[in-house]
Amino acid sequence: MAGLGAPWWRSLWRRAAAPLALQRPGRALLWSRGYGQDAGSEADKKESDVTKPCFMDELVQSLLSKMTGLDLQKVFRPIKQELKPPTYKLMTEKQLAEATRKAIEEAKELLKMPPVLSEREPIDDVLAEDRILEGTETVKYVFTDITYSTPHRERFIVVREPSGVLRKATWEERDRMIQVYFSREGRKLVPPPIFKDENLKTVFREDRHEDVLNLCIAQFEPDSANYIRVHHQTYEDIDKHAKYDLLRSTRHFGGMVWYLVNRKKTDGLLIDMIQRNLIDDATCLINLYHMLHPDCQSAKEAKEEEVYGVDLIKVFMKTESKKVGYIELALQAYQETLASSAAL
Amino acid sequence: MAASRGTMLLRRAASSLPGLALLPRLFWAQAAPAASLLRLQRPLLRVFSTETDPAASAEPVAFDTESRFKEKPWEYLETEEYIERYGNKPVWFGYRRNHKGPIPPQKTRKTCIRGKKIAGNPCPICRDQKLHVDYRNVKLLEQFICSHTGVTFHPTRTGVCMKQHKRLTQAIDQARDHGLVSFHIPLVTLQGKDYTNQHQAVTKTPPAPSLQSQAPWYPWYEWQQPPEKDIARIRRIYKDYLKEETGPA
């Protein structure tokens, strides 16, 4: 199964393609409801035994983390904080290796990707109508259950309107009320104006995409409309200006790649990877593309011919990409540099 | 009394003529007798001022430039005047507070300007009327933030009055909210949270039957005709007091 020349993830692919009936049924429900843009996944499950991969699948996560890379210098770069005098440590080779290993583990924790969810369904349920209360009040009353131990998603929050209607609070009202009673660090009651379009443009001009995404994670819930909108706008801007390197070695790179591959906008990213001589990452990207769009022509060709490395990129370039010329040029440049370094 | 009147006149003269605001107070004004004070009152304004109208010279000057920079406060930091005055140093560089003893009080003065009166040795922002503390002129705000730690300087370091320091802090906060000033964002992890919206608090509850069928919520919301027996009983009890029903009731 895993032949001599085959990459390490081929064995994982066979395992992941096995039917999901072995798992607990609750987990499947969990995944189909909570994770991924797989609205039609239940229908797919009935049709084929290979389901559409979720963002949280092991294989997908391993591919994405491989593409993200792990640059310790960038992850642990100095930040603006209260300065202390520097400490110097004298270490043996073994101690240095141990310290590097610990640093890599901590970096992996920091690079865990935030979840990618579909937008939450709006809540608009009327629980009661008491017409006798009409005209008694001029304001709405919000009743929140503030039991400390209930999870926030199971909290009952209801609103009594001046017309006497008792309804469940909308998602925005829920978030606001929960922030009032159980405030979280970094989250404001009113979303700051940085998330408006004009201010986002100013921030993007200064190349502060990572800051915007971190603020977005602190402020909004992952399935809220604002979170998804800000993330998509950031990814679009990065794709437009080819600033992929800003997010490399951060926890947002995986989300960006997932967004681009789902919308088949991988050309810019592919060119960037080839120009930085990251051929392994390029092959990972194309394999992820084939996993998500198994019906495309390059996926079928790749499956028939069992191509790897630069040949896979060439196959993909001829069939699926729109910027064929640019990718060809980049590949040529890469092969020339390879040849010259081999000659040396 | 007479001496204080003289010094007040001098101060008014000094404030109305910006070039001479930095002149030291003339010592002989205090010690002089009443006769020399009379000499002070008339010609002093005429000697130093270029304007002939004594009433207009009491007003503060340069209102139109102030309002021009009020709309776009960042433009003043590009002008020759600013560069000549401050160079590439921050606005508060070289300012020294006046206080007793070697250690300055831990709070600067409450405000430099009370109504129309300006205190002596005003703080670096109050002394230049063209500097406006606004969330949009990032160049001015960044002069008050340490570039190494990202912390706003304490007013004892910069010398600004407490009112301006408060306005500065608010402007820096606003600029950070608008994304004009960069700052370190603390990490927020989202792992280990359950995002399945399964609980009935956030899912659709089936509406009550009376809502679906458009019936009233409580039956007594609608008019319920009481039974005939009760109506007859009440009519019998209040027979003597019932008005004659004339026409439609």
XYZ file of C-alpha atoms in Angstrom:
593
model
C 0.000 0.000 0.000
C 2.606 2.576 0.993
C 5.172 2.004 -1.746
C 8.798 3.013 -1.690
C 8.410 6.297 -3.503
C 5.013 7.223 -2.012
C 4.820 10.150 0.419
C 4.100 9.528 4.111
C 0.467 10.636 4.056
C -0.742 8.032 1.516
C -1.244 5.454 4.301
C -3.254 7.968 6.335
C -5.446 8.609 3.258
C -6.426 4.928 3.085
C -7.309 4.934 6.769
C -9.380 8.104 6.544
C -11.293 6.827 3.503
C -12.734 3.920 5.557
C -16.437 4.275 6.405
C -17.198 6.449 9.405
C -19.590 3.890 10.958
C -16.799 2.814 13.316
C -17.072 6.087 15.217
C -19.726 6.959 17.790
C -22.880 8.257 16.131
C -22.802 11.352 18.357
C -19.460 12.336 16.902
C -20.765 12.174 13.336
C -23.687 14.377 14.368
C -21.237 16.701 16.098
C -19.123 17.007 13.019
C -21.942 17.383 10.541
C -23.716 20.045 12.629
C -20.927 22.006 14.157
C -17.951 21.818 11.865
C -17.283 22.600 8.250
C -19.255 23.959 5.349
C -20.759 20.574 4.602
C -24.410 21.374 4.325
C -24.887 18.583 1.843
C -22.604 16.118 3.620
C -25.447 13.977 4.947
C -26.702 13.489 1.392
C -23.143 12.735 0.248
C -22.802 10.111 2.958
C -25.743 8.214 1.561
C -24.466 8.442 -2.003
C -20.780 7.565 -1.673
C -18.671 6.007 1.026
C -16.058 8.767 0.728
C -17.450 11.894 2.451
C -16.402 15.486 1.871
C -13.498 16.183 4.218
C -14.111 18.507 7.182
C -11.728 21.191 8.361
C -11.127 19.217 11.558
C -10.150 15.911 9.873
C -6.768 14.587 10.946
C -5.504 14.307 7.392
C -6.632 17.797 6.452
C -5.131 19.246 9.639
C -1.824 17.481 9.039
C -1.643 18.834 5.483
C -2.513 22.349 6.622
C -0.002 22.337 9.467
C 2.689 21.105 7.100
C 1.928 24.020 4.795
C 1.890 26.486 7.699
C 5.429 25.555 8.634
C 7.036 26.255 11.994
C 9.405 29.217 11.994
C 10.451 29.571 15.649
C 11.954 33.007 14.988
C 8.581 34.298 13.796
C 6.415 32.541 16.386
C 8.510 33.777 19.311
C 9.480 37.147 17.873
C 9.973 39.965 20.448
C 6.785 41.900 21.207
C 6.283 45.353 22.647
C 6.049 44.845 26.393
C 7.564 46.045 29.661
C 11.308 45.524 29.246
C 13.397 43.484 31.638
C 17.171 43.116 31.487
C 18.017 40.134 29.243
C 18.991 36.769 30.760
C 21.835 34.683 29.381
C 22.073 30.933 29.824
C 25.117 28.747 29.248
C 23.887 25.422 27.876
C 25.402 22.190 26.585
C 24.358 20.818 23.182
C 21.992 18.388 24.894
C 20.339 21.145 26.957
C 20.025 23.302 23.853
C 18.338 20.451 21.988
C 15.971 19.926 24.940
C 15.122 23.655 25.040
C 14.500 23.685 21.275
C 12.231 20.661 21.614
C 10.208 22.394 24.336
C 10.006 25.530 22.209
C 8.706 23.503 19.257
C 6.027 21.921 21.442
C 4.904 25.288 22.732
C 4.904 26.658 19.188
C 2.655 23.786 18.072
C 0.214 24.750 20.829
C 0.257 28.355 19.639
C -0.285 27.270 16.028
C -3.496 25.329 16.733
C -6.030 26.532 14.202
C -9.252 28.293 15.212
C -12.354 26.425 13.986
C -13.968 27.136 10.629
C -17.740 26.930 11.003
C -20.729 27.784 8.870
C -22.842 30.770 9.828
C -25.238 30.189 12.726
C -28.957 30.078 12.108
C -30.759 33.164 13.399
C -33.024 32.752 16.435
C -36.522 34.203 16.250
C -38.885 32.241 18.408
C -41.840 33.695 20.217
C -42.459 31.985 23.537
C -45.552 33.884 24.720
C -47.830 36.779 23.850
C -49.334 38.775 26.689
C -51.429 41.514 25.114
C -52.472 42.726 28.557
C -48.966 44.218 29.017
C -49.254 46.409 25.936
C -48.826 50.064 26.834
C -47.522 49.411 30.360
C -43.808 49.779 29.501
C -41.844 51.871 27.022
C -38.672 49.733 27.015
C -37.639 46.148 26.353
C -36.569 43.957 29.248
C -33.918 41.280 28.818
C -33.953 38.356 31.242
C -30.696 36.380 31.400
C -30.068 33.190 33.285
C -26.808 33.873 35.151
C -26.186 30.432 36.671
C -22.412 30.217 36.742
C -22.122 26.590 35.698
C -24.218 26.547 32.524
C -22.295 26.752 29.250
C -23.012 29.958 27.399
C -24.622 28.123 24.483
C -27.173 26.568 26.843
C -28.111 29.773 28.604
C -31.702 30.989 28.308
C -31.931 34.658 27.371
C -35.380 36.076 26.622
C -36.643 39.558 25.754
C -39.997 41.074 26.754
C -40.993 43.663 24.174
C -43.218 46.672 25.059
C -45.979 45.041 23.020
C -46.068 42.148 25.504
C -44.380 39.564 23.258
C -41.881 37.295 25.030
C -39.282 36.101 22.528
C -35.865 34.490 22.610
C -32.976 36.925 22.259
C -31.153 37.090 18.915
C -27.543 35.973 18.660
C -26.192 39.549 18.855
C -28.286 40.256 21.960
C -27.100 36.981 23.486
C -23.440 37.820 22.885
C -23.906 41.294 24.367
C -25.671 40.041 27.493
C -23.143 37.277 28.096
C -20.349 39.828 27.765
C -22.112 42.048 30.339
C -22.444 39.326 32.971
C -19.465 37.121 32.147
C -16.942 39.438 30.533
C -14.092 37.931 28.603
C -10.639 39.419 28.288
C -10.098 41.249 25.003
C -13.788 41.357 24.088
C -15.642 44.681 24.038
C -19.357 45.212 24.485
C -19.651 47.082 21.196
C -17.429 45.784 18.367
C -14.676 48.367 17.725
C -14.822 50.364 14.453
C -11.711 48.599 13.121
C -14.033 45.948 11.657
C -15.757 48.443 9.376
C -14.755 48.320 5.716
C -12.956 51.672 5.470
C -10.871 51.030 8.578
C -10.070 47.496 7.424
C -8.634 48.962 4.208
C -6.337 51.261 6.226
C -5.135 48.349 8.318
C -4.526 46.135 5.290
C -2.398 48.855 3.724
C -0.110 48.629 6.761
C 0.175 44.814 6.425
C -1.432 44.153 9.815
C -3.626 41.253 8.685
C -2.542 39.000 11.541
C -3.496 41.659 14.125
C -6.944 42.053 12.567
C -7.532 38.299 12.647
C -6.404 38.038 16.272
C -8.726 40.898 17.259
C -11.551 39.224 15.348
C -11.043 35.959 17.223
C -11.060 37.833 20.546
C -14.193 39.820 19.721
C -16.590 37.533 17.810
C -17.855 33.972 18.086
C -16.513 31.637 15.346
C -19.934 31.053 13.842
C -21.088 34.681 13.810
C -21.586 36.620 10.585
C -19.024 39.308 11.480
C -16.273 36.772 12.186
C -16.820 35.058 8.835
C -17.073 38.361 6.952
C -13.843 39.790 8.435
C -11.947 36.578 7.799
C -13.123 36.375 4.198
C -12.241 40.015 3.537
C -8.759 39.476 4.985
C -8.185 36.376 2.874
C -9.402 38.160 -0.263
C -7.034 41.074 0.354
C -4.091 38.734 0.916
C -4.906 36.837 -2.257
C -5.291 40.064 -4.225
C -1.882 41.413 -3.186
C -0.115 38.025 -2.848
C 0.876 38.698 0.778
C 0.731 35.019 1.763
C 3.967 35.196 3.719
C 2.367 37.460 6.337
C 0.299 34.557 7.668
C 2.855 31.768 7.255
C 3.808 30.272 10.675
C 0.659 31.729 12.270
C -2.502 29.912 13.288
C -4.486 31.642 10.522
C -2.666 30.093 7.555
C -4.699 26.895 7.636
C -7.989 28.773 7.548
C -6.781 30.851 4.605
C -5.699 27.793 2.596
C -9.037 26.083 3.343
C -10.911 29.176 2.111
C -8.837 29.453 -1.096
C -9.013 25.740 -1.947
C -12.777 25.644 -1.443
C -13.167 28.528 -3.878
C -10.530 27.212 -6.334
C -8.325 30.322 -6.021
C -5.061 28.470 -5.438
C -2.985 29.921 -8.303
C -1.451 32.854 -6.443
C -0.544 30.694 -3.462
C 0.992 28.042 -5.718
C 3.165 30.616 -7.498
C 4.284 32.030 -4.144
C 5.257 28.576 -2.886
C 7.249 27.722 -6.020
C 9.047 31.063 -5.886
C 10.094 30.344 -2.286
C 11.242 26.814 -3.290
C 8.579 25.087 -1.130
C 7.779 22.258 -3.549
C 6.597 19.923 -0.767
C 4.076 22.520 0.348
C 2.948 22.943 -3.254
C 2.326 19.190 -3.573
C 0.434 19.224 -0.239
C -1.746 22.043 -1.561
C -2.557 20.161 -4.758
C -3.361 16.992 -2.835
C -5.717 18.933 -0.569
C -7.352 20.359 -3.698
C -7.841 16.829 -5.052
C -9.305 15.711 -1.729
C -11.858 18.500 -1.719
C -12.699 18.363 -5.437
C -12.310 14.669 -6.353
C -14.280 15.128 -9.565
C -11.928 17.599 -11.196
C -9.851 16.520 -14.154
C -6.430 16.869 -12.577
C -7.524 14.669 -9.640
C -8.526 11.882 -12.018
C -5.307 12.205 -14.023
C -3.188 12.218 -10.883
C -4.971 9.108 -9.607
C -4.447 7.257 -12.899
C -0.840 8.191 -13.429
C 0.378 8.276 -9.789
C 2.508 11.424 -10.266
C 4.500 13.116 -7.519
C 6.456 16.348 -7.015
C 7.037 18.708 -9.902
C 5.132 16.452 -12.359
C 2.020 16.733 -10.175
C 2.319 20.510 -10.275
C 2.630 20.368 -14.062
C -0.464 18.190 -14.384
C -2.428 20.519 -12.111
C -1.158 23.571 -13.985
C -2.304 22.264 -17.361
C -5.785 21.202 -16.260
C -7.057 23.315 -13.389
C -5.174 26.586 -13.054
C -6.056 29.882 -14.730
C -2.629 31.567 -14.534
C -0.789 28.884 -16.520
C 1.876 31.248 -17.825
C 2.950 32.529 -14.420
C 3.174 29.061 -12.916
C 5.233 27.862 -15.889
C 7.646 30.765 -15.481
C 7.985 30.133 -11.759
C 8.605 26.419 -12.328
C 11.216 27.195 -14.989
C 13.024 29.586 -12.634
C 12.946 26.971 -9.888
C 14.336 24.255 -12.146
C 17.087 26.583 -13.389
C 18.151 27.363 -9.817
C 18.107 23.639 -9.046
C 20.254 22.890 -12.084
C 22.743 25.647 -11.261
C 23.033 24.589 -7.605
C 23.432 20.926 -8.719
C 26.151 21.978 -11.168
C 27.971 23.810 -8.344
C -3.247 96.008 45.566
C -1.752 98.516 43.200
C 1.126 96.198 42.503
C -1.223 93.326 41.660
C -3.155 95.544 39.229
C 0.096 96.372 37.513
C 1.151 92.763 37.222
C -2.290 91.828 35.886
C -1.983 94.468 33.181
C 1.456 93.185 32.303
C 0.136 89.636 32.064
C -2.733 90.724 29.816
C -0.265 92.577 27.654
C 2.030 89.586 27.587
C -0.717 87.129 26.649
C -2.102 89.336 23.897
C 1.312 89.648 22.241
C 2.493 86.044 21.677
C 6.071 86.936 20.847
C 6.549 88.629 24.187
C 4.822 85.947 26.297
C 8.192 84.620 27.350
C 9.526 87.969 28.626
C 10.275 87.881 32.335
C 8.086 89.910 34.644
C 9.489 93.352 35.177
C 10.644 93.530 38.767
C 10.334 97.260 39.192
C 6.540 96.970 38.731
C 6.172 95.540 42.218
C 8.480 97.878 44.105
C 7.454 101.064 42.280
C 5.171 103.641 43.950
C 1.841 104.716 42.497
C 3.252 107.478 40.233
C 5.246 105.126 38.004
C 2.247 102.794 37.767
C 0.294 105.592 36.136
C 3.052 105.804 33.552
C 2.728 102.007 32.997
C -0.971 101.977 32.227
C -0.935 104.202 29.164
C 2.062 103.753 26.874
C 3.060 100.090 27.463
C 0.505 98.675 25.049
C 1.311 101.349 22.444
C 5.069 100.808 22.634
C 5.089 97.062 21.970
C 1.972 96.473 19.901
C 1.607 97.076 16.177
C -2.177 97.461 16.390
C -3.676 100.845 17.086
C -6.947 99.610 18.551
C -6.421 98.789 22.265
C -9.776 96.938 22.543
C -8.964 94.456 19.734
C -5.428 93.798 21.027
C -6.867 92.243 24.191
C -8.323 89.371 22.106
C -6.216 86.219 21.490
C -4.751 86.139 17.963
C -4.689 83.632 15.095
C -8.146 82.103 15.317
C -8.374 81.236 11.609
C -5.244 79.031 11.518
C -6.481 77.248 14.604
C -9.777 76.331 12.944
C -7.974 75.288 9.749
C -5.962 72.728 11.669
C -9.006 71.667 13.647
C -10.448 69.962 10.577
C -7.183 68.268 9.561
C -4.891 68.329 12.590
C -2.198 66.210 10.960
C -1.410 68.945 8.434
C 0.208 71.138 11.064
C 2.877 68.508 11.682
C 4.046 68.860 8.062
C 4.360 72.655 8.050
C 7.651 74.550 8.134
C 6.577 76.287 11.301
C 6.315 73.006 13.165
C 9.631 71.691 11.844
C 11.353 74.955 12.712
C 9.953 74.927 16.212
C 10.335 71.228 17.096
C 12.596 69.650 14.477
C 12.290 65.880 14.593
C 12.052 65.784 18.385
C 8.766 65.079 20.160
C 6.605 68.017 21.139
C 7.376 67.632 24.850
C 11.152 67.455 24.440
C 12.970 70.139 26.394
C 9.919 71.252 28.364
C 10.652 71.730 32.048
C 7.992 72.046 34.728
C 8.374 74.654 37.449
C 8.042 73.146 40.912
C 9.591 73.475 44.339
C 12.410 71.141 45.285
C 14.230 68.414 43.330
C 11.388 65.901 43.087
C 8.407 66.980 40.987
C 4.887 66.342 42.336
C 3.559 63.051 40.956
C 0.620 64.774 39.310
C 1.066 67.676 36.917
C -1.282 70.655 37.166
C -4.957 70.010 36.655
C -5.260 72.248 33.596
C -3.333 75.066 31.984
C -6.293 77.012 30.674
C -9.165 78.012 32.960
C -11.707 80.025 31.002
C -9.629 82.715 29.325
C -6.756 82.666 31.816
C -3.641 80.713 30.859
C -1.265 79.567 33.595
C 2.403 80.481 33.501
C 4.646 78.004 31.619
C 1.829 76.089 29.942
C 2.285 72.416 29.082
C 3.626 71.324 25.644
C 0.141 70.867 24.138
C -1.561 73.929 25.620
C 1.282 76.281 24.661
C 0.845 75.550 20.925
C -2.706 76.338 19.917
C -2.293 74.693 16.522
C -1.718 71.269 18.065
C -5.043 69.448 18.331
C -5.366 66.194 20.219
C -7.416 64.113 17.769
C -7.567 60.388 17.167
C -6.707 61.004 13.529
C -3.317 62.724 13.892
C -1.399 59.604 14.648
C 2.009 61.329 14.417
C 1.266 63.480 17.446
C -0.196 60.585 19.445
C 2.773 58.346 18.745
C 5.073 60.947 20.301
C 3.400 60.140 23.624
C 3.672 56.331 23.320
C 6.974 54.596 24.053
C 8.177 52.900 20.889
C 9.872 50.084 22.836
C 7.208 49.098 25.353
C 3.999 50.430 23.779
C 3.065 52.158 27.056
C 1.783 55.760 27.210
C 4.251 58.065 28.962
C 3.397 59.315 32.441
C 2.544 63.043 32.546
C 5.493 63.716 34.879
C 7.726 62.650 32.018
C 6.093 64.640 29.237
C 4.942 67.588 31.357
C 1.359 67.788 30.008
C -1.450 68.922 32.314
C -3.875 66.307 33.629
C -6.723 67.435 31.402
C -4.624 67.082 28.241
C -3.261 63.760 29.465
C -6.801 62.456 29.847
C -7.692 63.683 26.335
C -4.531 62.088 24.968
C -5.311 58.732 26.577
C -8.834 58.823 25.156
C -7.532 59.739 21.688
C -4.939 56.933 21.767
C -7.656 54.472 22.774
C -9.899 55.682 19.946
C -7.036 55.487 17.425
C -6.330 51.889 18.523
C -10.006 51.046 18.085
C -9.962 52.482 14.564
C -6.793 50.589 13.686
C -4.609 53.669 13.181
C -2.150 52.833 15.977
C -0.695 49.353 16.302
C -0.496 47.600 19.674
C 0.114 44.126 21.049
C -2.998 41.944 21.002
C -3.196 39.338 23.809
C -3.701 35.771 22.623
C -7.206 34.237 22.867
C -7.421 30.485 22.323
C -10.579 28.856 21.004
C -9.703 25.215 21.622
C -11.804 22.835 23.661
C -15.092 24.715 23.153
C -18.254 23.083 21.910
C -19.842 24.886 18.992
C -22.731 22.549 18.306
C -25.891 24.586 18.785
C -28.022 21.695 19.978
C -29.464 22.987 23.196
C -33.055 24.152 23.152
C -31.970 27.584 24.381
C -30.602 28.359 20.915
C -32.539 26.048 18.598
C -36.035 26.435 17.255
C -38.783 25.698 19.751
C -42.136 24.755 18.250
C -44.546 27.661 18.829
C -47.435 27.265 21.276
C -50.713 25.995 19.739
C -52.575 29.208 20.423
C -49.932 31.167 18.475
C -50.181 28.857 15.496
C -53.958 28.876 15.362
C -54.178 32.674 15.864
C -56.303 32.119 18.959
C -55.874 34.581 21.856
C -53.143 33.664 24.361
C -55.498 33.649 27.332
C -59.136 32.935 26.634
C -60.198 36.009 28.612
C -58.362 38.327 26.134
C -61.430 38.037 23.953
C -64.878 39.037 25.152
C -66.561 35.998 26.730
C -70.282 36.286 26.977
C -71.319 35.375 30.575
C -74.060 32.724 31.049
C -77.694 33.900 30.848
C -78.444 32.844 34.401
C -75.791 35.174 35.847
C -76.968 38.099 33.712
C -80.576 37.543 34.813
C -79.524 37.317 38.466
C -77.613 40.585 38.359
C -80.442 42.336 36.523
C -82.853 41.163 39.196
C -80.638 42.437 42.027
C -80.094 45.874 40.469
C -83.575 46.121 38.970
C -84.292 49.436 40.647
C -81.099 51.085 39.470
C -81.048 49.980 35.864
C -81.392 52.821 33.418
C -83.931 52.357 30.640
C -82.044 51.255 27.584
C -83.018 53.744 24.902
C -81.612 52.977 21.433
C -78.649 50.715 20.678
C -76.506 50.138 23.817
